[in-house]
Amino acid sequence: MESAATLTRLVRRVFYRLVVPVVSIAAALSVSGVLIVVASGNPLEAYGAMLQGAAGSIGSLATTGVRTTPILLTGLAVAISFRAGVFNVGAEGQLYVGAAFATVVAVAPLGLPGFIHVLLALLAGFVGGALWVAIPAYLRAYRGVSEVVTTLMLNFVGIYLISYLIDPITGPIGERNASYAQSALVQETARLPVLISGTSLHAGLLLGIGLAVALQILLRYTGLGFRLRMLGGNPTAARFTGMNSSRQIVIAMLISGGIAGLAGAGEVIGLRMRLYDRFSPGYGYDGIAVALLANSSPLGVILSASFFGALRAGANAMQQATGIETSLVLIIQALTILFVIFGPLRGWVATRTTRRAGLTPGGSESAP
Amino acid sequence: MGRIGCRGNQEKAGVGSTDQQSSAPELLRMERITKRFGDLVANDEVTFEVLPGEIHALLGENGAGKSTLMKILYGLQQPDSGQINLDRRPVTIRSPHEAVSLGIGMVHQKFMLVPNLTALENVVLGVSSPRPPLLELRDPRRRLMKLAEEHELAIDPDVPVWQLSVGAQQRLEILKALYRGARLLILDEPTAVLAPVEVGQLFRVMRLLAAEGRGIVFISHKLSEVKAVSDRITVLRLGRVTGSLPTAAASPSILSSMMVGRDVSLERVSPPVQGDAPILELQDVSCLTDRRTPGLDSVSLTVRRGEIVGVAGVDGNGQRELVECIAGLRPITGGRIAIQGRPPKGALRTIGLLGLIPEDRHEQGLVGDFDVAENLVLRAYGRRPFSAFGFLRWNHIRSHAVEQIDAYDIRCPGPETKVHHLSGGNQQKVIVARETQEDPALLVAAQPTRGLDVGAVESVLNLIRGQRDRGAAVLLVSTELPELFAVSDRVVVMHAGQIMGAVPPDPTRLGEVGEMMMGHTIQVAGDGGTAA
Ligand SMILES: Nc1ncnc2c1ncn2[C@@H]1O[C@H](COP(=O)(O)OP(=O)(O)OP(=O)(O)O)[C@@H](O)[C@H]1O
Ligand SMILES: [Mg+2]
């Protein structure tokens, strides 16, 4: 009896959390479908090809996994900052700086066992990302400067900084006399293991999933998570409990930046094996979209990042099969986010859940 | 016809038949409204009506269901069953937008204004412009000023809202509703945030509006206000109507027994004043306000173990700054503060030192999106038994919440209810429970009874007395003189950031306090606590 009630409660809770994202995705796909028709294509054919390219075979599933990995990590980075009421929109820059830090460690012939070298490289990536957000964090926490502006601006600085670092002539970590701006090759010992041989799916995906679970636990079951949620829920009330909000803001931002740095590290030592100029097609910004779609729930980010990853993975197959530009994917993504933010949908869920307010869950997911 | 306590029995005749019903023109009739939240019945077959030109007061304990009924009327919530009739025609109100188009206006206790827009801009916000693509402000300005003048609602249309006082914001909210053509105006606890003078002004405005034939629903916990301004009173208790009667026929004792089921009074009980160890000491403390104007001006004050010091004064005379300085939340620019000999910084993080009931419970006291259990451990979550090794122990947090809900009579569906769903009084009880559960040496309570019903006022004041009797030093800041005189051992009066003087809580000294509140210095043979 008791457990049956708990179960229905859980089901209902999950259901209401999924309504907004699922309906948004469906709506976005429908509207894009209309666009395809207008462009005299066949939406079913296009989506079919996309699905095939994203999940039609082991190889395509692996591609989806590869595409998901960086977005999953940047999505988690953004989500954790949103939960603490901080808007870190600088995951892109933090990803680049994290990648550079990881590269420095990963290209060095340290003669360490593989496991340790990998860990060190990842750690360096985390530190790099965290360092890159440290200045905005300080400014926000102790000087009241909006982190939206500072983190965003540092994205550009970060991207150009990496261009300089790997310049073939002047860059301190650039490969000399290479025809492209790139770093040296990552040492064998510093490479993330491949999960399915013959594909490029690497352990970065597991890192992301593990991290999502860890963050969920952090938010729900630890004192630190409680503080961060309190800060996100009502910063004034947090101050009135005597909490040192400035410190919590810094902690939240450092964690967020560090995770974005991990995303960069993962790309370098898991997939590309070198640091390239402008290697990220905007993973840091995708992270914002993914976090919004998941309503900043870490476990939700696994789902939303997979969706975005699948879109990316399926896009090429779709273009080959139907000739529709891959940029359709960007339209789908943008529409999805618009529907997520779309008020009436959220309103509907809100009224449905307050009607059963006795049953609303404890560990609240707060919208960013 | 259908006046006093009449409910039900009219469904058949009421629906759509304008001609059949007789004499009294009725504006609103809510019929057998029922609304459940989980197992909790917030409104139970409530029938409520308002006549044109009538000021109808809605009374009831915290959590009785007053706001819920009004939210249903304003389309913010949907009833589970029941019927709303406007002008004897059945209507369905699915959203505030529909309510507005039906001529219903509501002034919430938390104002719904955009701080960065001017008063005028706030008024036209959401009303379509006469010349669509352009924002046409000339006609609206004229209309607004006309409305303001006709109803004694003085307002400067070009000042950004954040610069307006609370009273002015409220006037603006009323104007906003009138501008949208409200014939029925709902005022949910409008006086809770006003100074006494402003309350008088509001009542004049309400009477003017009623004289024009508008209906007004007035919610308040203060019987004196209800007596002063309303024509009729409907009392709710535990979601049910316990009666509806003309104000002239209502006496305080009838009303409070209808509300609570017993007679409540604020009697003084044994003042055990004892000269004991000072817990809180302020010496020549000065500080600034948020706007960098002088906030406190050389305030000296001592609160001893086992005494309640009341702080009287018109809102905005430094009380807020005083409380924040003591809690270490506002830097002082001069002087010295000590709580048990220690500076206030970090006092909130020391176990059992300082309990703080802040004046604004939504903004400062609670995290609305957290549930009741989480809000009850907002300060203690990191300690045993709620945490071990950095991890929260939810079973302890839950069972603690169940105990506190019981001990403090917090009415809610359960510990997992989000606290923003609770009624105002129950939210306050959550804060009081949290801030007293560790038996702090010093309890600072700012306006702890604001928005509470008489029963809850009594229980909060009793809790505060209980803390004193246990040996706590209590600083009680309130704008309610009767309440201060009922529980304080000493009353100090603040004006313009200074302490004007101290008096014993002797009802014959009320006049002096009033004088001092206006800024007149009086030579009092007080017992300490005066400032230079
Ligand atoms: N959305 C909701 N979800 C769950 N419970 C609710 C919700 N809204 C109100 N309640 C509960 O319904 C009851 C009635 O609340 P309501 O706000 O109407 O009281 P009230 O009479 O306005 O009290 P107060 O004088 O304290 O403002 C309370 O017990 C409250 O906790
Ligand atoms: Mg209410």
PDB file of N, CA, C and O in Angstrom, chain A residues 65-114:
ATOM      1  N   GLY A  65      27.031   8.826 -29.436  1.00  0.00           N
ATOM      2  CA  GLY A  65      27.720   8.919 -28.148  1.00  0.00           C
ATOM      3  C   GLY A  65      28.849   9.931 -28.185  1.00  0.00           C
ATOM      4  O   GLY A  65      29.022  10.730 -27.259  1.00  0.00           O
ATOM      5  N   VAL A  66      29.597   9.908 -29.269  1.00  0.00           N
ATOM      6  CA  VAL A  66      30.728  10.829 -29.405  1.00  0.00           C
ATOM      7  C   VAL A  66      30.235  12.276 -29.414  1.00  0.00           C
ATOM      8  O   VAL A  66      30.812  13.157 -28.774  1.00  0.00           O
ATOM      9  N   ARG A  67      29.158  12.489 -30.158  1.00  0.00           N
ATOM     10  CA  ARG A  67      28.621  13.857 -30.240  1.00  0.00           C
ATOM     11  C   ARG A  67      27.992  14.306 -28.922  1.00  0.00           C
ATOM     12  O   ARG A  67      27.961  15.484 -28.594  1.00  0.00           O
ATOM     13  N   THR A  68      27.445  13.323 -28.206  1.00  0.00           N
ATOM     14  CA  THR A  68      26.769  13.636 -26.940  1.00  0.00           C
ATOM     15  C   THR A  68      27.763  14.076 -25.866  1.00  0.00           C
ATOM     16  O   THR A  68      27.487  14.988 -25.091  1.00  0.00           O
ATOM     17  N   THR A  69      28.938  13.406 -25.861  1.00  0.00           N
ATOM     18  CA  THR A  69      29.862  13.586 -24.740  1.00  0.00           C
ATOM     19  C   THR A  69      30.174  15.051 -24.389  1.00  0.00           C
ATOM     20  O   THR A  69      29.946  15.459 -23.241  1.00  0.00           O
ATOM     21  N   PRO A  70      30.670  15.866 -25.320  1.00  0.00           N
ATOM     22  CA  PRO A  70      31.013  17.228 -24.895  1.00  0.00           C
ATOM     23  C   PRO A  70      29.797  18.041 -24.480  1.00  0.00           C
ATOM     24  O   PRO A  70      29.872  18.848 -23.548  1.00  0.00           O
ATOM     25  N   ILE A  71      28.659  17.806 -25.146  1.00  0.00           N
ATOM     26  CA  ILE A  71      27.457  18.579 -24.801  1.00  0.00           C
ATOM     27  C   ILE A  71      26.949  18.174 -23.431  1.00  0.00           C
ATOM     28  O   ILE A  71      26.450  18.987 -22.659  1.00  0.00           O
ATOM     29  N   LEU A  72      27.088  16.882 -23.134  1.00  0.00           N
ATOM     30  CA  LEU A  72      26.674  16.393 -21.818  1.00  0.00           C
ATOM     31  C   LEU A  72      27.470  17.117 -20.739  1.00  0.00           C
ATOM     32  O   LEU A  72      26.915  17.614 -19.754  1.00  0.00           O
ATOM     33  N   LEU A  73      28.774  17.214 -20.943  1.00  0.00           N
ATOM     34  CA  LEU A  73      29.610  17.845 -19.913  1.00  0.00           C
ATOM     35  C   LEU A  73      29.345  19.342 -19.815  1.00  0.00           C
ATOM     36  O   LEU A  73      29.168  19.868 -18.715  1.00  0.00           O
ATOM     37  N   THR A  74      29.281  20.027 -20.946  1.00  0.00           N
ATOM     38  CA  THR A  74      29.000  21.466 -20.832  1.00  0.00           C
ATOM     39  C   THR A  74      27.586  21.682 -20.295  1.00  0.00           C
ATOM     40  O   THR A  74      27.343  22.619 -19.536  1.00  0.00           O
ATOM     41  N   GLY A  75      26.659  20.789 -20.656  1.00  0.00           N
ATOM     42  CA  GLY A  75      25.290  20.897 -20.142  1.00  0.00           C
ATOM     43  C   GLY A  75      25.275  20.783 -18.619  1.00  0.00           C
ATOM     44  O   GLY A  75      24.593  21.545 -17.935  1.00  0.00           O
ATOM     45  N   LEU A  76      26.056  19.843 -18.091  1.00  0.00           N
ATOM     46  CA  LEU A  76      26.130  19.688 -16.639  1.00  0.00           C
ATOM     47  C   LEU A  76      26.751  20.932 -16.010  1.00  0.00           C
ATOM     48  O   LEU A  76      26.308  21.405 -14.962  1.00  0.00           O
ATOM     49  N   ALA A  77      27.759  21.460 -16.674  1.00  0.00           N
ATOM     50  CA  ALA A  77      28.417  22.660 -16.150  1.00  0.00           C
ATOM     51  C   ALA A  77      27.405  23.798 -16.024  1.00  0.00           C
ATOM     52  O   ALA A  77      27.308  24.453 -14.983  1.00  0.00           O
ATOM     53  N   VAL A  78      26.629  24.003 -17.071  1.00  0.00           N
ATOM     54  CA  VAL A  78      25.660  25.099 -17.046  1.00  0.00           C
ATOM     55  C   VAL A  78      24.554  24.802 -16.041  1.00  0.00           C
ATOM     56  O   VAL A  78      24.139  25.667 -15.271  1.00  0.00           O
ATOM     57  N   ALA A  79      24.096  23.531 -16.023  1.00  0.00           N
ATOM     58  CA  ALA A  79      22.985  23.174 -15.142  1.00  0.00           C
ATOM     59  C   ALA A  79      23.341  23.444 -13.682  1.00  0.00           C
ATOM     60  O   ALA A  79      22.539  24.002 -12.934  1.00  0.00           O
ATOM     61  N   ILE A  80      24.540  23.065 -13.274  1.00  0.00           N
ATOM     62  CA  ILE A  80      24.875  23.224 -11.854  1.00  0.00           C
ATOM     63  C   ILE A  80      24.940  24.710 -11.503  1.00  0.00           C
ATOM     64  O   ILE A  80      24.525  25.124 -10.415  1.00  0.00           O
ATOM     65  N   SER A  81      25.386  25.539 -12.443  1.00  0.00           N
ATOM     66  CA  SER A  81      25.422  26.962 -12.127  1.00  0.00           C
ATOM     67  C   SER A  81      23.996  27.519 -12.067  1.00  0.00           C
ATOM     68  O   SER A  81      23.663  28.288 -11.172  1.00  0.00           O
ATOM     69  N   PHE A  82      23.143  27.096 -12.982  1.00  0.00           N
ATOM     70  CA  PHE A  82      21.746  27.544 -12.952  1.00  0.00           C
ATOM     71  C   PHE A  82      21.096  27.183 -11.621  1.00  0.00           C
ATOM     72  O   PHE A  82      20.348  27.969 -11.041  1.00  0.00           O
ATOM     73  N   ARG A  83      21.359  25.982 -11.156  1.00  0.00           N
ATOM     74  CA  ARG A  83      20.728  25.548  -9.908  1.00  0.00           C
ATOM     75  C   ARG A  83      21.129  26.427  -8.740  1.00  0.00           C
ATOM     76  O   ARG A  83      20.399  26.575  -7.777  1.00  0.00           O
ATOM     77  N   ALA A  84      22.334  26.995  -8.820  1.00  0.00           N
ATOM     78  CA  ALA A  84      22.779  27.873  -7.741  1.00  0.00           C
ATOM     79  C   ALA A  84      22.424  29.327  -8.036  1.00  0.00           C
ATOM     80  O   ALA A  84      22.886  30.230  -7.346  1.00  0.00           O
ATOM     81  N   GLY A  85      21.619  29.554  -9.077  1.00  0.00           N
ATOM     82  CA  GLY A  85      21.197  30.916  -9.387  1.00  0.00           C
ATOM     83  C   GLY A  85      22.270  31.747 -10.060  1.00  0.00           C
ATOM     84  O   GLY A  85      22.209  32.969 -10.058  1.00  0.00           O
ATOM     85  N   VAL A  86      23.265  31.086 -10.630  1.00  0.00           N
ATOM     86  CA  VAL A  86      24.349  31.796 -11.299  1.00  0.00           C
ATOM     87  C   VAL A  86      24.277  31.453 -12.781  1.00  0.00           C
ATOM     88  O   VAL A  86      24.032  30.300 -13.135  1.00  0.00           O
ATOM     89  N   PHE A  87      24.489  32.440 -13.636  1.00  0.00           N
ATOM     90  CA  PHE A  87      24.329  32.178 -15.063  1.00  0.00           C
ATOM     91  C   PHE A  87      25.684  32.154 -15.753  1.00  0.00           C
ATOM     92  O   PHE A  87      26.130  33.126 -16.335  1.00  0.00           O
ATOM     93  N   ASN A  88      26.313  31.005 -15.663  1.00  0.00           N
ATOM     94  CA  ASN A  88      27.593  30.845 -16.328  1.00  0.00           C
ATOM     95  C   ASN A  88      27.332  30.552 -17.801  1.00  0.00           C
ATOM     96  O   ASN A  88      26.975  29.441 -18.160  1.00  0.00           O
ATOM     97  N   VAL A  89      27.499  31.550 -18.643  1.00  0.00           N
ATOM     98  CA  VAL A  89      27.320  31.325 -20.075  1.00  0.00           C
ATOM     99  C   VAL A  89      28.683  31.285 -20.759  1.00  0.00           C
ATOM    100  O   VAL A  89      28.792  31.493 -21.956  1.00  0.00           O
ATOM    101  N   GLY A  90      29.715  31.013 -19.958  1.00  0.00           N
ATOM    102  CA  GLY A  90      31.068  31.005 -20.506  1.00  0.00           C
ATOM    103  C   GLY A  90      31.660  29.625 -20.645  1.00  0.00           C
ATOM    104  O   GLY A  90      32.884  29.474 -20.694  1.00  0.00           O
ATOM    105  N   ALA A  91      30.797  28.606 -20.750  1.00  0.00           N
ATOM    106  CA  ALA A  91      31.325  27.249 -20.849  1.00  0.00           C
ATOM    107  C   ALA A  91      32.227  27.089 -22.074  1.00  0.00           C
ATOM    108  O   ALA A  91      33.196  26.332 -22.042  1.00  0.00           O
ATOM    109  N   GLU A  92      31.919  27.823 -23.124  1.00  0.00           N
ATOM    110  CA  GLU A  92      32.729  27.708 -24.342  1.00  0.00           C
ATOM    111  C   GLU A  92      34.187  28.087 -24.061  1.00  0.00           C
ATOM    112  O   GLU A  92      35.109  27.339 -24.379  1.00  0.00           O
ATOM    113  N   GLY A  93      34.403  29.209 -23.457  1.00  0.00           N
ATOM    114  CA  GLY A  93      35.764  29.645 -23.154  1.00  0.00           C
ATOM    115  C   GLY A  93      36.432  28.709 -22.150  1.00  0.00           C
ATOM    116  O   GLY A  93      37.610  28.360 -22.286  1.00  0.00           O
ATOM    117  N   GLN A  94      35.663  28.282 -21.139  1.00  0.00           N
ATOM    118  CA  GLN A  94      36.221  27.394 -20.126  1.00  0.00           C
ATOM    119  C   GLN A  94      36.610  26.056 -20.744  1.00  0.00           C
ATOM    120  O   GLN A  94      37.607  25.439 -20.366  1.00  0.00           O
ATOM    121  N   LEU A  95      35.813  25.629 -21.728  1.00  0.00           N
ATOM    122  CA  LEU A  95      36.128  24.391 -22.438  1.00  0.00           C
ATOM    123  C   LEU A  95      37.469  24.517 -23.162  1.00  0.00           C
ATOM    124  O   LEU A  95      38.324  23.624 -23.076  1.00  0.00           O
ATOM    125  N   TYR A  96      37.691  25.635 -23.814  1.00  0.00           N
ATOM    126  CA  TYR A  96      38.958  25.819 -24.538  1.00  0.00           C
ATOM    127  C   TYR A  96      40.146  25.857 -23.575  1.00  0.00           C
ATOM    128  O   TYR A  96      41.160  25.212 -23.799  1.00  0.00           O
ATOM    129  N   VAL A  97      40.003  26.607 -22.519  1.00  0.00           N
ATOM    130  CA  VAL A  97      41.135  26.721 -21.605  1.00  0.00           C
ATOM    131  C   VAL A  97      41.392  25.376 -20.916  1.00  0.00           C
ATOM    132  O   VAL A  97      42.544  24.961 -20.743  1.00  0.00           O
ATOM    133  N   GLY A  98      40.304  24.682 -20.569  1.00  0.00           N
ATOM    134  CA  GLY A  98      40.461  23.342 -20.002  1.00  0.00           C
ATOM    135  C   GLY A  98      41.178  22.433 -20.981  1.00  0.00           C
ATOM    136  O   GLY A  98      42.079  21.666 -20.598  1.00  0.00           O
ATOM    137  N   ALA A  99      40.817  22.523 -22.247  1.00  0.00           N
ATOM    138  CA  ALA A  99      41.459  21.698 -23.267  1.00  0.00           C
ATOM    139  C   ALA A  99      42.954  22.015 -23.326  1.00  0.00           C
ATOM    140  O   ALA A  99      43.791  21.108 -23.421  1.00  0.00           O
ATOM    141  N   ALA A 100      43.304  23.290 -23.245  1.00  0.00           N
ATOM    142  CA  ALA A 100      44.720  23.672 -23.317  1.00  0.00           C
ATOM    143  C   ALA A 100      45.496  23.117 -22.121  1.00  0.00           C
ATOM    144  O   ALA A 100      46.579  22.558 -22.273  1.00  0.00           O
ATOM    145  N   PHE A 101      44.919  23.267 -20.943  1.00  0.00           N
ATOM    146  CA  PHE A 101      45.594  22.739 -19.746  1.00  0.00           C
ATOM    147  C   PHE A 101      45.798  21.236 -19.869  1.00  0.00           C
ATOM    148  O   PHE A 101      46.865  20.709 -19.570  1.00  0.00           O
ATOM    149  N   ALA A 102      44.746  20.545 -20.314  1.00  0.00           N
ATOM    150  CA  ALA A 102      44.834  19.092 -20.444  1.00  0.00           C
ATOM    151  C   ALA A 102      45.902  18.741 -21.470  1.00  0.00           C
ATOM    152  O   ALA A 102      46.674  17.789 -21.281  1.00  0.00           O
ATOM    153  N   THR A 103      45.959  19.523 -22.545  1.00  0.00           N
ATOM    154  CA  THR A 103      46.937  19.235 -23.596  1.00  0.00           C
ATOM    155  C   THR A 103      48.359  19.304 -23.058  1.00  0.00           C
ATOM    156  O   THR A 103      49.185  18.426 -23.319  1.00  0.00           O
ATOM    157  N   VAL A 104      48.632  20.349 -22.295  1.00  0.00           N
ATOM    158  CA  VAL A 104      49.982  20.511 -21.753  1.00  0.00           C
ATOM    159  C   VAL A 104      50.406  19.255 -21.002  1.00  0.00           C
ATOM    160  O   VAL A 104      51.512  18.730 -21.177  1.00  0.00           O
ATOM    161  N   VAL A 105      49.512  18.733 -20.194  1.00  0.00           N
ATOM    162  CA  VAL A 105      49.837  17.530 -19.421  1.00  0.00           C
ATOM    163  C   VAL A 105      49.891  16.313 -20.334  1.00  0.00           C
ATOM    164  O   VAL A 105      50.769  15.458 -20.209  1.00  0.00           O
ATOM    165  N   ALA A 106      48.949  16.257 -21.295  1.00  0.00           N
ATOM    166  CA  ALA A 106      48.795  15.038 -22.082  1.00  0.00           C
ATOM    167  C   ALA A 106      49.905  14.851 -23.111  1.00  0.00           C
ATOM    168  O   ALA A 106      50.241  13.723 -23.464  1.00  0.00           O
ATOM    169  N   VAL A 107      50.499  15.926 -23.600  1.00  0.00           N
ATOM    170  CA  VAL A 107      51.549  15.768 -24.614  1.00  0.00           C
ATOM    171  C   VAL A 107      52.910  15.529 -23.958  1.00  0.00           C
ATOM    172  O   VAL A 107      53.861  15.149 -24.639  1.00  0.00           O
ATOM    173  N   ALA A 108      53.006  15.748 -22.670  1.00  0.00           N
ATOM    174  CA  ALA A 108      54.297  15.601 -22.003  1.00  0.00           C
ATOM    175  C   ALA A 108      54.616  14.127 -21.797  1.00  0.00           C
ATOM    176  O   ALA A 108      53.770  13.374 -21.324  1.00  0.00           O
ATOM    177  N   PRO A 109      55.818  13.690 -22.179  1.00  0.00           N
ATOM    178  CA  PRO A 109      56.202  12.293 -21.970  1.00  0.00           C
ATOM    179  C   PRO A 109      56.574  12.079 -20.509  1.00  0.00           C
ATOM    180  O   PRO A 109      57.738  12.129 -20.139  1.00  0.00           O
ATOM    181  N   LEU A 110      55.573  11.851 -19.677  1.00  0.00           N
ATOM    182  CA  LEU A 110      55.819  11.797 -18.236  1.00  0.00           C
ATOM    183  C   LEU A 110      56.257  10.413 -17.778  1.00  0.00           C
ATOM    184  O   LEU A 110      56.716  10.240 -16.655  1.00  0.00           O
ATOM    185  N   GLY A 111      56.088   9.420 -18.656  1.00  0.00           N
ATOM    186  CA  GLY A 111      56.466   8.065 -18.288  1.00  0.00           C
ATOM    187  C   GLY A 111      55.611   7.504 -17.169  1.00  0.00           C
ATOM    188  O   GLY A 111      56.056   6.680 -16.377  1.00  0.00           O
ATOM    189  N   LEU A 112      54.399   7.985 -17.085  1.00  0.00           N
ATOM    190  CA  LEU A 112      53.494   7.501 -16.031  1.00  0.00           C
ATOM    191  C   LEU A 112      52.652   6.365 -16.580  1.00  0.00           C
ATOM    192  O   LEU A 112      52.472   6.247 -17.790  1.00  0.00           O
ATOM    193  N   PRO A 113      52.100   5.542 -15.677  1.00  0.00           N
ATOM    194  CA  PRO A 113      51.143   4.546 -16.152  1.00  0.00           C
ATOM    195  C   PRO A 113      49.918   5.252 -16.741  1.00  0.00           C
ATOM    196  O   PRO A 113      49.570   6.360 -16.312  1.00  0.00           O
ATOM    197  N   GLY A 114      49.308   4.606 -17.717  1.00  0.00           N
ATOM    198  CA  GLY A 114      48.224   5.227 -18.469  1.00  0.00           C
ATOM    199  C   GLY A 114      47.155   5.830 -17.580  1.00  0.00           C
ATOM    200  O   GLY A 114      46.798   7.001 -17.705  1.00  0.00           O
TER     201      GLY A 114
END
